[in-house]
GROMACS .gro file of C-alpha atoms in nm:
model
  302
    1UNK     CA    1 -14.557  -3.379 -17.420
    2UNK     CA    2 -14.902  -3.566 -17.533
    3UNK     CA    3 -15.065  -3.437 -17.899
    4UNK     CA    4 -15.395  -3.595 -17.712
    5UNK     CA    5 -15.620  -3.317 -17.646
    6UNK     CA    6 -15.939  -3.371 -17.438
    7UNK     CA    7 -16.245  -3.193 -17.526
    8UNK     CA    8 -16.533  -3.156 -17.337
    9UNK     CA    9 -16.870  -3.041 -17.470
   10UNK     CA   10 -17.070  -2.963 -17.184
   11UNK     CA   11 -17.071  -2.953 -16.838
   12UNK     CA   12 -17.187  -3.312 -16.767
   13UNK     CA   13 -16.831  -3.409 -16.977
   14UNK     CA   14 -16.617  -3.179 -16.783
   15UNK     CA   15 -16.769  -3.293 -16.469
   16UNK     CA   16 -16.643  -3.671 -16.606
   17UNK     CA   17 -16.324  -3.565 -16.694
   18UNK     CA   18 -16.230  -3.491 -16.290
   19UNK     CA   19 -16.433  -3.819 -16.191
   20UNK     CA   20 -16.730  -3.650 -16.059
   21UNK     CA   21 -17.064  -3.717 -16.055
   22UNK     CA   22 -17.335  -3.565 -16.328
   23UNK     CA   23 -17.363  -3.165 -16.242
   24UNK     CA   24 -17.724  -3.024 -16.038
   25UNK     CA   25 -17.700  -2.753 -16.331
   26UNK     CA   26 -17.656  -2.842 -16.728
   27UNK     CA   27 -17.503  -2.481 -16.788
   28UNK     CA   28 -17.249  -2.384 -16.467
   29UNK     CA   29 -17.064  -2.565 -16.193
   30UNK     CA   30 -16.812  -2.484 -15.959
   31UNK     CA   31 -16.545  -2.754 -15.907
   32UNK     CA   32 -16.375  -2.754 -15.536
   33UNK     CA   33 -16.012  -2.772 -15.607
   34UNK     CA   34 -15.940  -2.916 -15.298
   35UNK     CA   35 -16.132  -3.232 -15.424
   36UNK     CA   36 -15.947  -3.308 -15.744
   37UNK     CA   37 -15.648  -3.504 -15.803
   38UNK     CA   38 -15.458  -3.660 -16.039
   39UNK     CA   39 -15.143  -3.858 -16.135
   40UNK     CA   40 -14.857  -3.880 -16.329
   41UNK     CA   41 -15.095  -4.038 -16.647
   42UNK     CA   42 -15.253  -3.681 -16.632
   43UNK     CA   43 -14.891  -3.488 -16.658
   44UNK     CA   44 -14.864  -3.367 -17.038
   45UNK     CA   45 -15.214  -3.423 -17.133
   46UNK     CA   46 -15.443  -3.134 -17.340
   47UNK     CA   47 -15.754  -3.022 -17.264
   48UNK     CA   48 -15.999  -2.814 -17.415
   49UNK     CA   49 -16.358  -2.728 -17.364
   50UNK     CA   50 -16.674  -2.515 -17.534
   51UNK     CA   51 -16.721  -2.374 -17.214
   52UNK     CA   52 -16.605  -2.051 -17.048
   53UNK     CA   53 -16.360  -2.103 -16.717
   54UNK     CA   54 -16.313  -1.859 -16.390
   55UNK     CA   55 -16.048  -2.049 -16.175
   56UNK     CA   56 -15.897  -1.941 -15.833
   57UNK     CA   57 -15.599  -2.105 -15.674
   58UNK     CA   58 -15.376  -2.043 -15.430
   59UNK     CA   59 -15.015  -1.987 -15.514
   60UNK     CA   60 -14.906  -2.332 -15.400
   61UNK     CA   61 -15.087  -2.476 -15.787
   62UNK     CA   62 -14.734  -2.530 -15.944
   63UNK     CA   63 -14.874  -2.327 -16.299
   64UNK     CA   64 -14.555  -2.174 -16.431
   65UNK     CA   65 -14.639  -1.818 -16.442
   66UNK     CA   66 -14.307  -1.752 -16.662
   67UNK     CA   67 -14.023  -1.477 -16.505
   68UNK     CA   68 -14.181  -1.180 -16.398
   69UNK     CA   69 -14.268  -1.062 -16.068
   70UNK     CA   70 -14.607  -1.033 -15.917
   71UNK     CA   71 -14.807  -0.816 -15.655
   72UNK     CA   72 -14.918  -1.099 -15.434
   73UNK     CA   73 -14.822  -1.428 -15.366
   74UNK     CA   74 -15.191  -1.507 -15.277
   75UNK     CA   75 -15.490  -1.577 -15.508
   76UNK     CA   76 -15.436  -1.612 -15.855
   77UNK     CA   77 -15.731  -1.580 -16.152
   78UNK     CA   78 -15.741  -1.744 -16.434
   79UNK     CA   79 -15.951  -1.691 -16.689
   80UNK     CA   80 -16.005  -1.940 -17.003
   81UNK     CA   81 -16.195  -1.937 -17.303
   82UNK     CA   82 -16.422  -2.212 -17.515
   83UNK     CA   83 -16.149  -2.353 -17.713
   84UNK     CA   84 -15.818  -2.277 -17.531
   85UNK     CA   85 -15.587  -2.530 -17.459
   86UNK     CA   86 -15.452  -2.629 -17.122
   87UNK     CA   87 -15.161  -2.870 -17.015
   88UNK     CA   88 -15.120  -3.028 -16.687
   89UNK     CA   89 -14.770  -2.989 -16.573
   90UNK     CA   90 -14.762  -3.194 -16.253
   91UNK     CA   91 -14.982  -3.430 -16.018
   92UNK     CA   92 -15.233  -3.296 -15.786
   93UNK     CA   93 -15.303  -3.451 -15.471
   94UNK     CA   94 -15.643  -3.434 -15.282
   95UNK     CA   95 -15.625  -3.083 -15.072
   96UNK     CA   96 -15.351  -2.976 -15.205
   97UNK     CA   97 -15.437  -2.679 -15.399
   98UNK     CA   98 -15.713  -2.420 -15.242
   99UNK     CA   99 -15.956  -2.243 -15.442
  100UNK     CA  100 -16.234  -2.272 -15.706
  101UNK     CA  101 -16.284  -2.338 -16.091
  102UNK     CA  102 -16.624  -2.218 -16.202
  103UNK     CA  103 -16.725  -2.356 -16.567
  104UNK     CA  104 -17.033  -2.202 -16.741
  105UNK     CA  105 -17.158  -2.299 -17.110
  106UNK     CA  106 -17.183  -1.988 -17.381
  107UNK     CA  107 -17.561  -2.131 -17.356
  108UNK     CA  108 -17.636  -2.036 -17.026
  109UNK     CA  109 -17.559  -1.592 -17.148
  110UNK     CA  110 -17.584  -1.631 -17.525
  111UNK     CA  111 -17.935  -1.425 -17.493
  112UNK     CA  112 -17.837  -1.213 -17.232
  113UNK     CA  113 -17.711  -0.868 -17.207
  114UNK     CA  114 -17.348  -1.034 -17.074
  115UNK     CA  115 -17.379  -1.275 -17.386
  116UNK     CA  116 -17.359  -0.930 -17.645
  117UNK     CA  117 -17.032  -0.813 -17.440
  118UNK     CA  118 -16.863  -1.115 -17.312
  119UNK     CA  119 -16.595  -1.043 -17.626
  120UNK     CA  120 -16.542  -0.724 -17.423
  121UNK     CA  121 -16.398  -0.860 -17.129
  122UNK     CA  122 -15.994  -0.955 -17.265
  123UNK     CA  123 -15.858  -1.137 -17.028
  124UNK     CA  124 -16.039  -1.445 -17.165
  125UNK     CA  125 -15.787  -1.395 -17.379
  126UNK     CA  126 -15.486  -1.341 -17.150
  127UNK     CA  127 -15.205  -1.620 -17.123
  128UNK     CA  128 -15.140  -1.769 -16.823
  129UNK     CA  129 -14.866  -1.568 -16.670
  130UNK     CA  130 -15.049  -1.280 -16.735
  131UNK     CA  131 -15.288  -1.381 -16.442
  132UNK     CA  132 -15.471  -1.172 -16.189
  133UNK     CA  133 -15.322  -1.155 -15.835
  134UNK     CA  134 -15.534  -1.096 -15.553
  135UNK     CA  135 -15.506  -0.900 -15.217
  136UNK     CA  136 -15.684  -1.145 -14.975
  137UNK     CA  137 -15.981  -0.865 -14.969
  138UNK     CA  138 -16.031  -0.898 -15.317
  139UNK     CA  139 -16.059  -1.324 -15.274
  140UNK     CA  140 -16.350  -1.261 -15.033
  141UNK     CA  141 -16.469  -1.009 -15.254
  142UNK     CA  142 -16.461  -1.288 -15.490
  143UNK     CA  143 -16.555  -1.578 -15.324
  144UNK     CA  144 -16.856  -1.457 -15.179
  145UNK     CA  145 -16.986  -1.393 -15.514
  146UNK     CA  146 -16.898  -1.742 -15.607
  147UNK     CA  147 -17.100  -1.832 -15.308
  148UNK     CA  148 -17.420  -1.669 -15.394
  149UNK     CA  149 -17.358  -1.880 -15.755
  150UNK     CA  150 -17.320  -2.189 -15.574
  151UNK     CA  151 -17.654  -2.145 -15.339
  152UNK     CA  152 -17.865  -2.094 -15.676
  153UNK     CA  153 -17.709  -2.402 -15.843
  154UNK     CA  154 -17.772  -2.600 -15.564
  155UNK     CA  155 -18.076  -2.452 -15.381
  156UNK     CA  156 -18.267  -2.212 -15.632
  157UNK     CA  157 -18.360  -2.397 -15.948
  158UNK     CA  158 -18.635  -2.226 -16.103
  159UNK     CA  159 -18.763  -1.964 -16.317
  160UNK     CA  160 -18.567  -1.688 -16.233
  161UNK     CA  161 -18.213  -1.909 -16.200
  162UNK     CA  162 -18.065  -1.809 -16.544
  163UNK     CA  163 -18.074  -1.435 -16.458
  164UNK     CA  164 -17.961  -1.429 -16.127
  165UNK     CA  165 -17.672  -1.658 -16.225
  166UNK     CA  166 -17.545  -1.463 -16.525
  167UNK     CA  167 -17.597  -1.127 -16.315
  168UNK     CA  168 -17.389  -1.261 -16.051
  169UNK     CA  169 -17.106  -1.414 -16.346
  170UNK     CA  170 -17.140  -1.044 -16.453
  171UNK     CA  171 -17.022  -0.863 -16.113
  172UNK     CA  172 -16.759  -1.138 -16.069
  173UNK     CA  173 -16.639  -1.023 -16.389
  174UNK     CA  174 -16.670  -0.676 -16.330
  175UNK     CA  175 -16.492  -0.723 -16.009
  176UNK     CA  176 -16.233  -0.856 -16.206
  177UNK     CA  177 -16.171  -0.585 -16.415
  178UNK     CA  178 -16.176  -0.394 -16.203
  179UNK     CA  179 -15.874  -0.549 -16.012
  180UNK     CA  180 -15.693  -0.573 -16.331
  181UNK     CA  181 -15.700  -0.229 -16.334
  182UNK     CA  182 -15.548  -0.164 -15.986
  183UNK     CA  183 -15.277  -0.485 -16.119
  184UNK     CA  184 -15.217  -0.241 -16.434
  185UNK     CA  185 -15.181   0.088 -16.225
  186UNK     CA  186 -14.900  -0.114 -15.975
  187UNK     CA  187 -14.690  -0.244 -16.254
  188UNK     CA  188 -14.697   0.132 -16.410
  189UNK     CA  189 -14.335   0.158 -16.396
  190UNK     CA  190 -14.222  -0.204 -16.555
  191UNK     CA  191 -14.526  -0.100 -16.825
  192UNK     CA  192 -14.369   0.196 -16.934
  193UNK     CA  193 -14.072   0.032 -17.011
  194UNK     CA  194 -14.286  -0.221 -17.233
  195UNK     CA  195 -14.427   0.123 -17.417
  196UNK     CA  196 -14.041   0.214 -17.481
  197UNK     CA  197 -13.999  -0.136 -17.642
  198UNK     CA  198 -14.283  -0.132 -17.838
  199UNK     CA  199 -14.165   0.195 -17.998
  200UNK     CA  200 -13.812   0.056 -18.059
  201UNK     CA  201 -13.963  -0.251 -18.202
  202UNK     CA  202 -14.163  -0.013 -18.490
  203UNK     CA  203 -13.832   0.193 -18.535
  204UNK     CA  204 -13.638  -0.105 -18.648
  205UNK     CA  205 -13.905  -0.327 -18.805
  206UNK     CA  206 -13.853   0.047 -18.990
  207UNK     CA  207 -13.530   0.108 -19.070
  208UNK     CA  208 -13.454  -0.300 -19.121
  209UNK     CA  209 -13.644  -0.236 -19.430
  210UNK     CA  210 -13.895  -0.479 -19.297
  211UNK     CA  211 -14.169  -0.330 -19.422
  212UNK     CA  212 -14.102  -0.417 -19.789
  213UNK     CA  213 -13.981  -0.720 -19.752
  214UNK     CA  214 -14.312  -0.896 -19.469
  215UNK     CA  215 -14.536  -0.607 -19.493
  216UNK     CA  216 -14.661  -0.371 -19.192
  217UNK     CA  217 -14.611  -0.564 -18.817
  218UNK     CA  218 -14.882  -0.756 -18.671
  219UNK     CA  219 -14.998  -0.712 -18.316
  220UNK     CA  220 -14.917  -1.021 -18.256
  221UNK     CA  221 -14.573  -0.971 -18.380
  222UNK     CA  222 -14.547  -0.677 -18.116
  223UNK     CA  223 -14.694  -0.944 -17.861
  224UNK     CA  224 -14.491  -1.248 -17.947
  225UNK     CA  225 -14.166  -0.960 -17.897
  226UNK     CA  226 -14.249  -0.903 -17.557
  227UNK     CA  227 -14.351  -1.243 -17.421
  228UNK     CA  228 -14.681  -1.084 -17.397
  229UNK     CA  229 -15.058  -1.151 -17.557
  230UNK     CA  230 -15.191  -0.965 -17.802
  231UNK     CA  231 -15.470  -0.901 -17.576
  232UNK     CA  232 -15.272  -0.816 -17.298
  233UNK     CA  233 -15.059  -0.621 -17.460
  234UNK     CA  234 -15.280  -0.350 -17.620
  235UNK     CA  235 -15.493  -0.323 -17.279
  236UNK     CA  236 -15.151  -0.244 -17.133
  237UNK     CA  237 -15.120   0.002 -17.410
  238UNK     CA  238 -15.447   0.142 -17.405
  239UNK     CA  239 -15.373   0.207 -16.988
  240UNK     CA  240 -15.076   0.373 -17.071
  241UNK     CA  241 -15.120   0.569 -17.318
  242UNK     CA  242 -15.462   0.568 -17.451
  243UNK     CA  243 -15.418   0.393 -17.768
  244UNK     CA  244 -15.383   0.051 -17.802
  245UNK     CA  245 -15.178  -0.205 -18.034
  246UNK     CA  246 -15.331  -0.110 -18.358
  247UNK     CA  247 -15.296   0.278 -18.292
  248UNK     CA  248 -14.926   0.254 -18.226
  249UNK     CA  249 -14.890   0.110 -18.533
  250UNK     CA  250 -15.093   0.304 -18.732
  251UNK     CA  251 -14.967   0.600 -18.560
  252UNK     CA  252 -14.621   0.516 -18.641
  253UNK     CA  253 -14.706   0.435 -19.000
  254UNK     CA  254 -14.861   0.783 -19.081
  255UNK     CA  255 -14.542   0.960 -18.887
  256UNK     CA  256 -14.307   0.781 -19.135
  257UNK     CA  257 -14.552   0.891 -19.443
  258UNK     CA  258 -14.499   1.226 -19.320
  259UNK     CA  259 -14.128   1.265 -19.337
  260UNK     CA  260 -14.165   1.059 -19.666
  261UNK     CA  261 -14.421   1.313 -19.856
  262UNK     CA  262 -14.165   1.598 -19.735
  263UNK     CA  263 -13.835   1.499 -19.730
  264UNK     CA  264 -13.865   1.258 -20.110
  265UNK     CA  265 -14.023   1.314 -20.445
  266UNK     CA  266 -14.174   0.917 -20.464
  267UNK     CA  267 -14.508   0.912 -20.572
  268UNK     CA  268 -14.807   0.866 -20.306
  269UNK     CA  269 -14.829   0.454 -20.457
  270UNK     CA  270 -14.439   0.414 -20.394
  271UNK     CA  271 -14.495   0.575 -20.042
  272UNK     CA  272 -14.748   0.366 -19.981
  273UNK     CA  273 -14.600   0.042 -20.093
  274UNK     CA  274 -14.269   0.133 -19.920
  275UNK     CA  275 -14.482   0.119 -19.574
  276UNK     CA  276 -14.661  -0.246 -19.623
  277UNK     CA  277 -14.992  -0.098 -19.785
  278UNK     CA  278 -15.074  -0.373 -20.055
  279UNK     CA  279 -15.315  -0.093 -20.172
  280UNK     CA  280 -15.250   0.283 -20.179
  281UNK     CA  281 -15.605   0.370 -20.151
  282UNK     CA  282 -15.587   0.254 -19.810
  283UNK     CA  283 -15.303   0.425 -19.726
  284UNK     CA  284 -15.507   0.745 -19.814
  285UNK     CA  285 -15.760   0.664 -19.625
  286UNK     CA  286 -15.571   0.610 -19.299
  287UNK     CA  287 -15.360   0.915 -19.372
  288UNK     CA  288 -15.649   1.121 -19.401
  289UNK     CA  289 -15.860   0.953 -19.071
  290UNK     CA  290 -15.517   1.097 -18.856
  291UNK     CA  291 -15.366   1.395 -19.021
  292UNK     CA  292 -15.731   1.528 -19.163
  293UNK     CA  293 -15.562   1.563 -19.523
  294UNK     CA  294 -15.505   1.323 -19.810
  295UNK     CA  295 -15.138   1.270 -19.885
  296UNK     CA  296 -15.141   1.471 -20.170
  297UNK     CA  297 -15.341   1.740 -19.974
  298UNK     CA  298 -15.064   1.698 -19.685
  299UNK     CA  299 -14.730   1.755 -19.900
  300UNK     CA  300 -14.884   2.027 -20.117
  301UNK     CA  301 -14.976   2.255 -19.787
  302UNK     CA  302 -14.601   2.184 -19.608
   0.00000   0.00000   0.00000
């Protein structure tokens, strides 16, 4: 695979990367994927961007998607970031994958309501088989939203562009969350079984003395165990259970201090230590946020 990585700036440079001509908007453009195409040269090549991506394609794309199984062999979102990296995997022919990629520059929302909140909306931050599948309503849904965008970028210029085109970037992205949510609530059963892992993961991170030795588990340790991302992960989490990442392991932490404060006669800093906490005075504290007691407080009462 190519170290090269391509990085475009703006929208005029992503525009050049796919050969096409300078943009009617500096901020946003939708790219036709039926219109690009590219060669073996391409295959193994980086990219990155500073620019937000929305892309629909149809399932015909050739994007590994990894070994899971999927809702719909239809539509399939994918959202990128400013700085993510992406690697072509195969030549594209002219027409041969459907669908849209809409690019829009931080710029165009950064004083915006959506600008304050974009953070909010994870699945920036999703890896690619971790996509969104769509039900052919929720494409038209969609793509007629991408169609009012394109009609103000080509048609609308003027003083009231910026808003309508970040409200409309805002209900596509609503939308989308929205269908993530029904994706979540049809892989319940495959989910739970991630919840059970997670769990055994803690349990022997535990009792493999691993906390002494590399200190408390990282999300993305948790992540990384279940071929998941972070981000992913803890939304799944949070659907399931209504805690995320963090909370299960903070939750597991404090349920170890307790059998530790009853069942041993180690001080609170040994305790502490003993569960990754390179300072006991945040052990405390977390003790105290969950149980309502200190750990002193806690073993003195049972």
């Amino acid at each position: 695979m190519s170290e090269q990585i391509i990085h475009s700036k703006s929208i005029v440079e992503i525009q050049a990367v796919f050969g096409l001509d300078k943009p009617t908007h500096p901020l946003i453009t939708i790219l036709d994927t039926e219109q690009l195409a590219y060669g073996e040269e391409t295959v193994g090549k980086r990219f990155s961007s500073d620019l937000f991506c929305i892309a629909l394609k149809d399932s015909s794309c050739g994007i590994d998607y990894g070994r899971n199984s999927y809702d719909f062999d239809g539509g399939v979102l994918i959202f990128t970031a400013p700085k993510q990296v992406i690697t072509v995997k195969k030549p594209q022919a002219l027409n041969e994958v459907k669908g849209w990629m809409l690019y829009f520059h931080p710029d165009l929302i950064r004083n915006s309501s959506l600008g304050s909140k974009i953070d909010s909306y994870n699945f920036f931050n999703y890896e690619v088989n971790e996509a969104l599948h769509l039900s052919e309503n929720e494409q038209n849904t969609l793509n007629q939203i991408v169609q009012l965008i394109r009609d103000e970028i080509n048609e609308r210029i003027d003083n009231h562009s910026q808003q309508v085109l970040v409200s409309n970037i805002e209900l596509l992205l609503n939308y989308s969350k929205r269908f993530y949510e029904r994706q979540f609530n049809t892989r319940t059963a495959s989910h739970i079984d991630i919840v059970s892992k997670v769990e055994l993961l803690l349990k022997d991170y535990y009792e493999e003395n691993q906390l002494t030795k590399k200190g408390q588990p990282s999300i993305q340790y948790l992540a990384d165990s279940c071929f998941l991302s972070a981000s992913y992960l803890s939304d799944l989490l949070k659907k399931e259970t209504g805690r995320s990442s963090k909370d299960h392991i903070n939750d597991f932490l404090v349920e170890k201090a307790k059998q530790l404060l009853l069942s041993s006669t180690d001080s609170i800093s040994g305790i502490a230590y003993s569960l990754g906490f390179n300072y006991p005075h945040y052990f405390g504290r977390l003790f105290k946020q969950k149980t309502g007691k200190t750990p002193q407080e806690y073993r003195q009462v049972n």
